[in-house]
């Protein structure tokens, strides 16, 4: 009984892998970084998301079969200073009590020049979902595939920094989100 | 009675205004929770500090080529104290803005003078170091304010009590 059953399981797994191209792999969050740069009165300030997870199924040889899911736990946000961290989780900013995470889920991935790719999908922050296209590069490093890129985000489209903070003369609307994601192969 | 040259007088008073402005803002925002207003004020404080710094450079260059008017008659110890205070003020007017710049760099906030001119970071971001530098910046800033207050008090004493015309040299 045992042998046929495990054979069946192995066959099913093989079939699943074959039909979906590859299986999604959890990212190596410890060796990945997601940061952001915002601008206040023309002063660029760097912040970071320290807690995130994701599953990525991406083969540079077949980018169109790729699928990317990233989830950021906003409790791990670093606004760049103690002052900023004192309020970045508040209602006017990320309202982490009501919206504890942000996510990106791809709907399609395609080639965008040599070594360059574009993941179209949905970015959800603070309850607002918007379609975005994320350009990235993929580079193998040993047994890890490094996905790297950046995405400009208009913070007010997601109601990040409302009330007094909606004044873009102090904190600019555009925030550049940068990422380097390690996907073990 | 001979006065300080016009550039020397202008540099003196512009520096005084910039220092008092930076001080007023620093006291005002201390303990304030972060708001757009606070961000503006912090930036104005930094711009004023940088103004003190470049005024300092102009002033030292000007001073190198132009001797100030001779001392008015006064006891030797007072003249010595006045000159020591001037030296200390020159040193602090350089040190305090530079410490502020170091603090800003270590805090991860590059300086952009007047929102236009990007200045280099003097240090990499280091939260612990930034905290210590801020304390040191504050300590020397208050030392500067203390000596400047004595300097002003002495000038008023000459003007209102001694009536020796010393203050007019700077007006």
Coordinates of C-alpha atoms in Angstrom, one line a residue:
Chain A
X1 CA 0.0 0.0 0.0
X2 CA 2.7 2.4 1.0
X3 CA 4.8 2.2 -2.1
X4 CA 2.0 2.9 -4.7
X5 CA 0.7 5.7 -2.5
X6 CA 4.1 7.5 -2.4
X7 CA 4.5 6.9 -6.0
X8 CA 1.2 8.5 -6.7
X9 CA 2.2 11.5 -4.5
X10 CA 5.5 11.8 -6.4
X11 CA 3.7 11.6 -9.7
X12 CA 1.1 14.2 -8.7
X13 CA 3.8 16.6 -7.5
X14 CA 5.7 16.1 -10.8
X15 CA 2.5 16.7 -12.8
X16 CA 1.7 19.9 -10.8
X17 CA 5.2 21.2 -11.3
X18 CA 5.0 20.4 -15.0
X19 CA 1.6 22.1 -15.4
X20 CA 2.5 25.3 -13.5
X21 CA 6.0 25.6 -14.8
X22 CA 7.6 25.6 -11.4
X23 CA 6.6 25.8 -7.8
X24 CA 6.5 29.1 -6.0
X25 CA 9.4 29.4 -3.6
X26 CA 9.3 31.3 -0.3
X27 CA 11.8 34.2 -0.5
X28 CA 14.8 34.4 1.8
X29 CA 13.6 37.4 3.7
X30 CA 16.7 37.6 5.9
X31 CA 18.8 38.3 2.7
X32 CA 16.2 40.5 1.1
X33 CA 15.6 44.2 1.6
X34 CA 12.6 46.5 0.9
X35 CA 13.3 50.1 1.5
X36 CA 11.8 53.4 0.5
X37 CA 13.0 56.9 0.0
X38 CA 10.8 59.9 0.7
X39 CA 11.5 63.6 0.4
X40 CA 10.8 66.3 2.9
X41 CA 11.6 69.8 1.9
X42 CA 13.9 68.4 -0.8
X43 CA 15.8 66.3 1.8
X44 CA 15.8 62.6 0.8
X45 CA 15.3 60.3 3.8
X46 CA 15.6 56.6 3.7
X47 CA 13.2 54.2 5.5
X48 CA 12.7 50.5 5.4
X49 CA 10.2 47.7 5.8
X50 CA 11.9 45.2 8.1
X51 CA 9.2 42.5 8.1
X52 CA 7.9 40.9 5.0
X53 CA 7.4 37.5 3.3
X54 CA 6.6 36.3 -0.1
X55 CA 6.4 33.5 -2.6
X56 CA 8.0 33.9 -5.9
X57 CA 7.9 31.6 -8.9
X58 CA 10.2 33.1 -11.5
X59 CA 12.4 31.5 -14.1
X60 CA 14.3 34.1 -16.2
X61 CA 14.0 31.7 -19.1
X62 CA 10.2 31.8 -18.9
X63 CA 9.3 35.1 -17.3
X64 CA 5.7 34.9 -18.6
X65 CA 5.1 31.9 -16.3
X66 CA 6.2 33.8 -13.3
X67 CA 4.1 34.7 -10.3
X68 CA 5.1 37.0 -7.5
X69 CA 3.4 37.5 -4.1
X70 CA 4.9 39.8 -1.5
X71 CA 3.4 40.7 1.8
X72 CA 4.8 43.5 4.1
X73 CA 4.0 43.4 7.8
X74 CA 3.7 47.1 8.5
X75 CA 4.5 46.7 12.2
X76 CA 8.1 46.5 10.9
X77 CA 8.2 49.8 9.2
X78 CA 11.1 52.2 9.9
X79 CA 10.3 55.8 8.9
X80 CA 13.9 56.8 9.1
X81 CA 13.9 58.5 12.5
X82 CA 12.6 58.2 16.0
X83 CA 10.3 61.1 15.3
X84 CA 8.8 59.5 12.2
X85 CA 8.5 56.1 13.9
X86 CA 6.5 57.7 16.6
X87 CA 3.7 58.3 14.2
X88 CA 4.2 56.3 11.0
X89 CA 1.8 53.5 12.3
X90 CA -0.9 56.1 13.3
X91 CA -4.2 56.7 11.5
X92 CA -2.9 59.5 9.3
X93 CA -0.1 57.4 8.0
X94 CA -0.4 53.6 7.6
X95 CA -3.1 53.0 10.2
X96 CA -1.5 49.7 11.1
X97 CA -4.2 48.9 13.6
X98 CA -6.7 48.6 10.8
X99 CA -4.4 47.7 7.9
X100 CA -1.6 45.6 9.3
X101 CA -0.1 44.6 6.0
X102 CA 0.5 45.8 2.5
X103 CA 0.8 43.4 -0.5
X104 CA 1.8 43.1 -4.1
X105 CA 0.3 40.2 -6.2
X106 CA 1.4 39.9 -9.8
X107 CA -1.1 39.2 -12.5
X108 CA 1.4 38.9 -15.3
X109 CA 5.2 39.0 -15.8
X110 CA 6.9 39.7 -19.0
X111 CA 10.3 40.5 -20.5
X112 CA 11.2 44.2 -20.7
X113 CA 14.5 44.2 -22.5
X114 CA 17.6 42.1 -21.9
X115 CA 17.8 41.0 -18.3
X116 CA 14.9 43.3 -17.5
X117 CA 11.3 42.2 -16.6
X118 CA 8.1 43.9 -15.7
X119 CA 5.6 42.5 -13.2
X120 CA 2.1 43.9 -13.6
X121 CA -0.1 43.4 -10.6
X122 CA -2.0 44.9 -7.7
X123 CA -0.5 46.9 -5.0
X124 CA -2.6 47.1 -1.8
X125 CA -1.8 49.5 0.9
X126 CA -4.1 50.8 3.6
X127 CA -7.1 49.2 2.0
X128 CA -6.5 50.8 -1.4
X129 CA -5.7 48.5 -4.3
X130 CA -4.2 49.9 -7.5
X131 CA -2.7 48.4 -10.6
X132 CA 1.0 48.9 -10.8
X133 CA 3.8 47.7 -13.1
X134 CA 7.0 46.9 -11.3
X135 CA 10.3 46.8 -13.4
X136 CA 13.0 44.6 -12.1
X137 CA 16.1 42.7 -13.0
X138 CA 17.0 39.1 -12.2
X139 CA 20.5 38.0 -11.5
X140 CA 21.6 34.5 -10.3
X141 CA 24.0 34.6 -7.4
X142 CA 25.1 31.1 -6.5
X143 CA 22.0 29.2 -5.6
X144 CA 19.9 32.4 -5.2
X145 CA 18.1 34.5 -7.7
X146 CA 18.3 38.2 -6.9
X147 CA 15.4 40.3 -8.0
X148 CA 16.0 44.0 -7.9
X149 CA 14.1 47.1 -8.8
X150 CA 12.2 50.1 -7.7
X151 CA 8.8 51.5 -8.0
X152 CA 7.6 55.1 -7.6
X153 CA 4.5 55.3 -5.5
X154 CA 2.3 58.4 -5.0
X155 CA 1.6 58.1 -1.3
X156 CA -1.6 60.1 -1.4
X157 CA -3.2 57.7 -3.9
X158 CA -3.1 55.2 -0.9
X159 CA -4.1 57.9 1.7
X160 CA -0.7 57.6 3.3
X161 CA 0.0 60.8 5.2
X162 CA -3.4 62.5 5.3
X163 CA -4.7 65.4 7.4
X164 CA -2.0 68.0 8.0
X165 CA 0.4 65.7 6.2
X166 CA -1.4 65.9 2.9
X167 CA 0.7 69.1 2.3
X168 CA 3.2 67.8 -0.3
X169 CA 5.3 70.9 0.2
X170 CA 6.6 69.3 3.4
X171 CA 6.6 65.6 2.6
X172 CA 6.5 65.0 -1.2
X173 CA 3.9 62.9 -2.7
X174 CA 6.3 60.6 -4.6
X175 CA 8.0 57.9 -2.6
X176 CA 10.5 55.6 -4.3
X177 CA 10.2 52.0 -3.1
X178 CA 13.3 49.9 -3.7
X179 CA 13.7 46.2 -3.3
X180 CA 16.3 43.4 -3.5
X181 CA 14.6 40.0 -3.1
X182 CA 16.6 36.8 -2.7
X183 CA 14.8 33.8 -4.1
X184 CA 16.5 30.5 -3.3
X185 CA 16.6 28.2 -6.3
Chain B
X1 CA 35.8 107.5 17.4
X2 CA 36.6 104.9 14.8
X3 CA 34.0 102.2 14.1
X4 CA 34.1 98.7 12.8
X5 CA 34.0 98.7 9.0
X6 CA 30.6 98.4 7.4
X7 CA 31.1 94.7 6.3
X8 CA 32.3 93.8 9.8
X9 CA 29.2 95.5 11.3
X10 CA 26.9 93.8 8.8
X11 CA 28.5 90.4 9.4
X12 CA 28.3 90.8 13.2
X13 CA 24.6 91.7 13.2
X14 CA 23.6 89.1 10.5
X15 CA 25.3 86.5 12.6
X16 CA 23.6 87.6 15.8
X17 CA 20.2 87.4 14.0
X18 CA 20.9 84.0 12.6
X19 CA 22.0 82.7 15.9
X20 CA 19.0 84.1 17.8
X21 CA 16.7 82.7 15.1
X22 CA 18.3 79.2 15.3
X23 CA 18.1 79.4 19.1
X24 CA 14.4 80.4 19.1
X25 CA 13.5 77.6 16.8
X26 CA 15.5 75.0 18.8
X27 CA 13.8 76.0 22.0
X28 CA 10.4 76.1 20.3
X29 CA 10.5 72.7 18.7
X30 CA 12.1 70.9 21.7
X31 CA 9.6 68.1 22.7
X32 CA 7.2 69.0 19.9
X33 CA 5.6 65.9 18.3
X34 CA 6.4 65.5 14.6
X35 CA 4.2 67.6 12.3
X36 CA 4.7 69.4 9.0
X37 CA 5.3 72.6 11.0
X38 CA 8.0 70.8 13.0
X39 CA 9.7 69.6 9.8
X40 CA 9.7 73.1 8.4
X41 CA 11.1 74.6 11.6
X42 CA 13.8 71.9 11.8
X43 CA 14.8 72.8 8.3
X44 CA 14.8 76.6 9.0
X45 CA 17.0 75.9 12.1
X46 CA 19.5 74.0 9.9
X47 CA 19.4 76.8 7.2
X48 CA 20.1 79.4 9.9
X49 CA 23.0 77.3 11.3
X50 CA 24.5 77.0 7.8
X51 CA 24.1 80.7 7.4
X52 CA 26.1 81.2 10.6
X53 CA 28.7 79.0 9.1
X54 CA 29.2 80.8 5.8
X55 CA 29.0 84.2 7.5
X56 CA 31.7 82.9 9.8
X57 CA 33.9 82.2 6.8
X58 CA 33.3 85.6 5.3
X59 CA 33.9 87.2 8.6
X60 CA 37.2 85.5 9.3
X61 CA 38.4 86.4 5.8
X62 CA 37.4 90.0 6.3
X63 CA 38.9 90.2 9.8
X64 CA 42.2 88.8 8.4
X65 CA 42.6 91.9 6.3
X66 CA 41.0 94.5 8.5
X67 CA 42.0 95.3 12.0
X68 CA 39.1 96.2 14.4
X69 CA 39.2 99.7 16.0
X70 CA 41.4 100.0 19.1
X71 CA 40.0 99.2 22.6
X72 CA 38.3 101.9 24.5
X73 CA 40.0 102.7 27.8
X74 CA 39.1 100.1 30.4
X75 CA 40.8 98.0 33.1
X76 CA 43.2 95.5 31.6
X77 CA 41.3 92.5 33.0
X78 CA 38.1 93.6 31.2
X79 CA 40.0 94.0 27.9
X80 CA 41.5 90.6 28.4
X81 CA 38.0 89.1 29.2
X82 CA 36.5 90.8 26.2
X83 CA 39.1 89.5 23.8
X84 CA 38.9 86.0 25.3
X85 CA 35.1 86.1 24.8
X86 CA 35.6 87.1 21.2
X87 CA 38.0 84.2 20.5
X88 CA 35.6 81.8 22.2
X89 CA 32.7 83.1 20.2
X90 CA 34.6 82.7 16.9
X91 CA 35.5 79.1 17.9
X92 CA 31.9 78.3 18.9
X93 CA 30.3 80.0 15.9
X94 CA 32.3 77.4 13.8
X95 CA 32.0 74.5 16.1
X96 CA 28.2 74.6 16.8
X97 CA 27.1 74.6 13.2
X98 CA 29.6 71.9 12.3
X99 CA 28.3 69.8 15.2
X100 CA 24.8 70.4 13.9
X101 CA 25.8 69.3 10.5
X102 CA 27.4 66.1 11.9
X103 CA 24.2 65.5 13.9
X104 CA 22.0 65.8 10.8
X105 CA 24.3 63.5 8.8
X106 CA 24.4 60.9 11.6
X107 CA 20.6 61.1 11.9
X108 CA 20.2 60.2 8.2
X109 CA 19.0 63.7 7.1
X110 CA 21.2 65.2 4.4
X111 CA 21.4 69.0 4.5
X112 CA 19.8 70.9 1.6
X113 CA 20.5 74.6 2.2
X114 CA 17.4 76.6 1.5
X115 CA 15.9 73.5 0.0
X116 CA 18.2 74.1 -3.0
X117 CA 21.8 73.2 -2.3
X118 CA 22.6 69.6 -1.5
X119 CA 25.5 69.5 0.9
X120 CA 27.6 66.4 1.5
X121 CA 27.0 64.0 4.4
X122 CA 29.9 64.2 6.9
X123 CA 29.0 60.9 8.6
X124 CA 27.1 57.8 7.8
X125 CA 23.8 57.2 9.5
X126 CA 24.3 56.1 13.1
X127 CA 21.5 56.5 15.5
X128 CA 23.5 56.2 18.7
X129 CA 26.2 58.6 17.5
X130 CA 23.5 61.0 16.3
X131 CA 22.0 61.1 19.8
X132 CA 25.4 61.9 21.4
X133 CA 26.2 64.5 18.8
X134 CA 22.9 66.2 19.4
X135 CA 23.7 66.5 23.1
X136 CA 27.2 67.9 22.3
X137 CA 25.7 70.3 19.8
X138 CA 23.2 71.5 22.4
X139 CA 25.9 71.8 25.1
X140 CA 28.2 74.0 23.0
X141 CA 25.2 75.9 21.6
X142 CA 24.2 76.9 25.1
X143 CA 27.8 77.7 25.9
X144 CA 27.8 80.0 22.8
X145 CA 24.5 81.6 24.0
X146 CA 25.9 82.1 27.5
X147 CA 29.1 83.8 26.3
X148 CA 27.1 85.9 23.7
X149 CA 24.9 87.0 26.6
X150 CA 27.9 88.1 28.6
X151 CA 29.3 89.8 25.5
X152 CA 26.0 91.7 25.1
X153 CA 25.7 92.6 28.8
X154 CA 29.2 94.0 28.7
X155 CA 28.4 96.1 25.6
X156 CA 25.3 97.5 27.4
X157 CA 27.4 98.2 30.5
X158 CA 29.8 100.2 28.4
X159 CA 26.9 102.0 26.7
X160 CA 24.6 102.8 29.6
X161 CA 26.9 102.9 32.6
X162 CA 30.4 103.8 31.3
X163 CA 28.9 105.8 28.4
X164 CA 32.2 105.4 26.6
X165 CA 30.8 105.0 23.1
X166 CA 32.0 101.4 22.7
X167 CA 28.7 100.1 21.4
X168 CA 28.5 102.8 18.8
X169 CA 31.6 101.2 17.1
X170 CA 29.4 98.4 16.1
X171 CA 26.3 100.4 15.0

